[in-house]
Every structure is written in structure tokens, then in C-alpha cells.
Amino acid sequence: MITTYSDFRQQLKSWLDKVRNNHTPLFVTNAKGEDVVVLSKSDYESMEETFYLLKNPNNAARILKGITDYEKGLGKARKLIEE
């Protein structure tokens, strides 16, 4: 989604509801400066967690191997352990 700074300001509640409900970032353009991106808090926290997990090279390699294995059909269904 993309809007202008003026439109964003005029329809703030509507735009924020769309961002939150659709989990889609909103790009707010500004002719006189740098554009901004608006994200829901849950999407932002999810990105932060992903960055944290991928920051460690060993952890990143393990995660990427798991994704590759899953895509090759090597995944196994397991029951969750309930405490």
C-alpha cells in the first residue's frame, strides 16, 4: 500500500486500521523528504525476532537448512510436548 503524507494525515485512523488488519506495510511518500514505512507492532516484532535469529551465523545456517529440508519434503510431523 502506498499513500502520500497529506492523505495519510487526513485518513490516519483508516490507514492504521488497514496496516494492522491486513499485516501489510504502508509506504508514505513525501516530496520534500525521505519516505517512511508504517508497520503494525506485531509485524515489527516479528521482523526483529527474525533479524535476531539470523544474526548468529550458526543459527542462520540451521534455520535455512531446515527450510531447504522442508521444501524437499524431508519434514516430519511431530506432536508438541505439553507440560
PDB file of C-alpha atoms in Angstrom:
ATOM      1  CA  MET A   1       0.000   0.000   0.000  1.00  0.00           C
ATOM      2  CA  ILE A   2       1.211   3.491  -0.826  1.00  0.00           C
ATOM      3  CA  THR A   3      -0.143   6.906   0.100  1.00  0.00           C
ATOM      4  CA  THR A   4       1.034  10.477   0.335  1.00  0.00           C
ATOM      5  CA  TYR A   5       1.897  12.253   3.545  1.00  0.00           C
ATOM      6  CA  SER A   6      -1.133  14.541   3.172  1.00  0.00           C
ATOM      7  CA  ASP A   7      -3.549  11.665   2.579  1.00  0.00           C
ATOM      8  CA  PHE A   8      -2.026   9.701   5.463  1.00  0.00           C
ATOM      9  CA  ARG A   9      -2.531  12.650   7.800  1.00  0.00           C
ATOM     10  CA  GLN A  10      -6.147  13.175   6.668  1.00  0.00           C
ATOM     11  CA  GLN A  11      -7.091   9.489   6.955  1.00  0.00           C
ATOM     12  CA  LEU A  12      -4.812   8.410   9.787  1.00  0.00           C
ATOM     13  CA  LYS A  13      -7.233   6.067  11.554  1.00  0.00           C
ATOM     14  CA  SER A  14      -8.302   4.362   8.329  1.00  0.00           C
ATOM     15  CA  TRP A  15      -4.707   3.796   7.209  1.00  0.00           C
ATOM     16  CA  LEU A  16      -3.595   2.490  10.605  1.00  0.00           C
ATOM     17  CA  ASP A  17      -6.550   0.083  10.721  1.00  0.00           C
ATOM     18  CA  LYS A  18      -5.609  -1.252   7.256  1.00  0.00           C
ATOM     19  CA  VAL A  19      -1.976  -1.745   8.286  1.00  0.00           C
ATOM     20  CA  ARG A  20      -2.963  -3.554  11.474  1.00  0.00           C
ATOM     21  CA  ASN A  21      -5.739  -5.690   9.978  1.00  0.00           C
ATOM     22  CA  ASN A  22      -4.006  -6.655   6.718  1.00  0.00           C
ATOM     23  CA  HIS A  23      -0.485  -7.052   8.123  1.00  0.00           C
ATOM     24  CA  THR A  24       0.698  -5.059   5.102  1.00  0.00           C
ATOM     25  CA  PRO A  25       3.248  -2.261   5.352  1.00  0.00           C
ATOM     26  CA  LEU A  26       2.180   1.217   4.258  1.00  0.00           C
ATOM     27  CA  PHE A  27       4.651   3.366   2.334  1.00  0.00           C
ATOM     28  CA  VAL A  28       4.050   7.068   2.987  1.00  0.00           C
ATOM     29  CA  THR A  29       5.657   9.233   0.320  1.00  0.00           C
ATOM     30  CA  ASN A  30       6.929  12.721   0.944  1.00  0.00           C
ATOM     31  CA  ALA A  31       8.009  15.003  -1.917  1.00  0.00           C
ATOM     32  CA  LYS A  32      10.194  17.108   0.389  1.00  0.00           C
ATOM     33  CA  GLY A  33      11.987  14.388   2.309  1.00  0.00           C
ATOM     34  CA  GLU A  34      12.548  10.713   2.896  1.00  0.00           C
ATOM     35  CA  ASP A  35       9.569   8.368   2.648  1.00  0.00           C
ATOM     36  CA  VAL A  36       8.512   6.326   5.683  1.00  0.00           C
ATOM     37  CA  VAL A  37       7.079   2.849   6.201  1.00  0.00           C
ATOM     38  CA  VAL A  38       4.315   2.125   8.725  1.00  0.00           C
ATOM     39  CA  LEU A  39       4.091  -1.395  10.208  1.00  0.00           C
ATOM     40  CA  SER A  40       1.874  -2.999  12.806  1.00  0.00           C
ATOM     41  CA  LYS A  41       3.586  -3.652  16.135  1.00  0.00           C
ATOM     42  CA  SER A  42       3.235  -7.426  15.725  1.00  0.00           C
ATOM     43  CA  ASP A  43       4.828  -7.318  12.261  1.00  0.00           C
ATOM     44  CA  TYR A  44       7.664  -5.159  13.569  1.00  0.00           C
ATOM     45  CA  GLU A  45       8.295  -7.524  16.491  1.00  0.00           C
ATOM     46  CA  SER A  46       8.265 -10.490  14.118  1.00  0.00           C
ATOM     47  CA  MET A  47      10.894  -8.823  11.924  1.00  0.00           C
ATOM     48  CA  GLU A  48      13.030  -8.012  14.949  1.00  0.00           C
ATOM     49  CA  GLU A  49      12.867 -11.654  16.095  1.00  0.00           C
ATOM     50  CA  THR A  50      13.834 -12.855  12.610  1.00  0.00           C
ATOM     51  CA  PHE A  51      16.795 -10.451  12.483  1.00  0.00           C
ATOM     52  CA  TYR A  52      17.897 -11.606  15.936  1.00  0.00           C
ATOM     53  CA  LEU A  53      17.725 -15.291  14.985  1.00  0.00           C
ATOM     54  CA  LEU A  54      19.564 -14.789  11.694  1.00  0.00           C
ATOM     55  CA  LYS A  55      22.273 -12.597  13.267  1.00  0.00           C
ATOM     56  CA  ASN A  56      24.100 -15.678  14.557  1.00  0.00           C
ATOM     57  CA  PRO A  57      25.698 -17.444  11.528  1.00  0.00           C
ATOM     58  CA  ASN A  58      25.302 -20.941  13.013  1.00  0.00           C
ATOM     59  CA  ASN A  59      21.665 -20.329  13.870  1.00  0.00           C
ATOM     60  CA  ALA A  60      21.004 -18.843  10.420  1.00  0.00           C
ATOM     61  CA  ALA A  61      22.568 -21.892   8.724  1.00  0.00           C
ATOM     62  CA  ARG A  62      20.453 -24.259  10.854  1.00  0.00           C
ATOM     63  CA  ILE A  63      17.238 -22.349  10.055  1.00  0.00           C
ATOM     64  CA  LEU A  64      17.991 -22.172   6.323  1.00  0.00           C
ATOM     65  CA  LYS A  65      18.825 -25.895   6.253  1.00  0.00           C
ATOM     66  CA  GLY A  66      15.504 -26.629   7.938  1.00  0.00           C
ATOM     67  CA  ILE A  67      13.647 -24.577   5.320  1.00  0.00           C
ATOM     68  CA  THR A  68      15.504 -26.339   2.499  1.00  0.00           C
ATOM     69  CA  ASP A  69      14.780 -29.768   4.001  1.00  0.00           C
ATOM     70  CA  TYR A  70      11.106 -28.865   4.372  1.00  0.00           C
ATOM     71  CA  GLU A  71      10.904 -27.705   0.750  1.00  0.00           C
ATOM     72  CA  LYS A  72      12.441 -31.037  -0.334  1.00  0.00           C
ATOM     73  CA  GLY A  73       9.702 -32.902   1.542  1.00  0.00           C
ATOM     74  CA  LEU A  74      12.016 -34.050   4.310  1.00  0.00           C
ATOM     75  CA  GLY A  75       9.951 -32.504   7.109  1.00  0.00           C
ATOM     76  CA  LYS A  76       8.444 -34.734   9.788  1.00  0.00           C
ATOM     77  CA  ALA A  77       5.220 -34.116  11.697  1.00  0.00           C
ATOM     78  CA  ARG A  78       5.750 -34.209  15.442  1.00  0.00           C
ATOM     79  CA  LYS A  79       3.495 -33.860  18.431  1.00  0.00           C
ATOM     80  CA  LEU A  80       4.072 -30.931  20.739  1.00  0.00           C
ATOM     81  CA  ILE A  81       5.239 -31.698  24.240  1.00  0.00           C
ATOM     82  CA  GLU A  82       2.701 -30.408  26.734  1.00  0.00           C
ATOM     83  CA  GLU A  83       3.945 -29.511  30.184  1.00  0.00           C
TER      84      GLU A  83
END
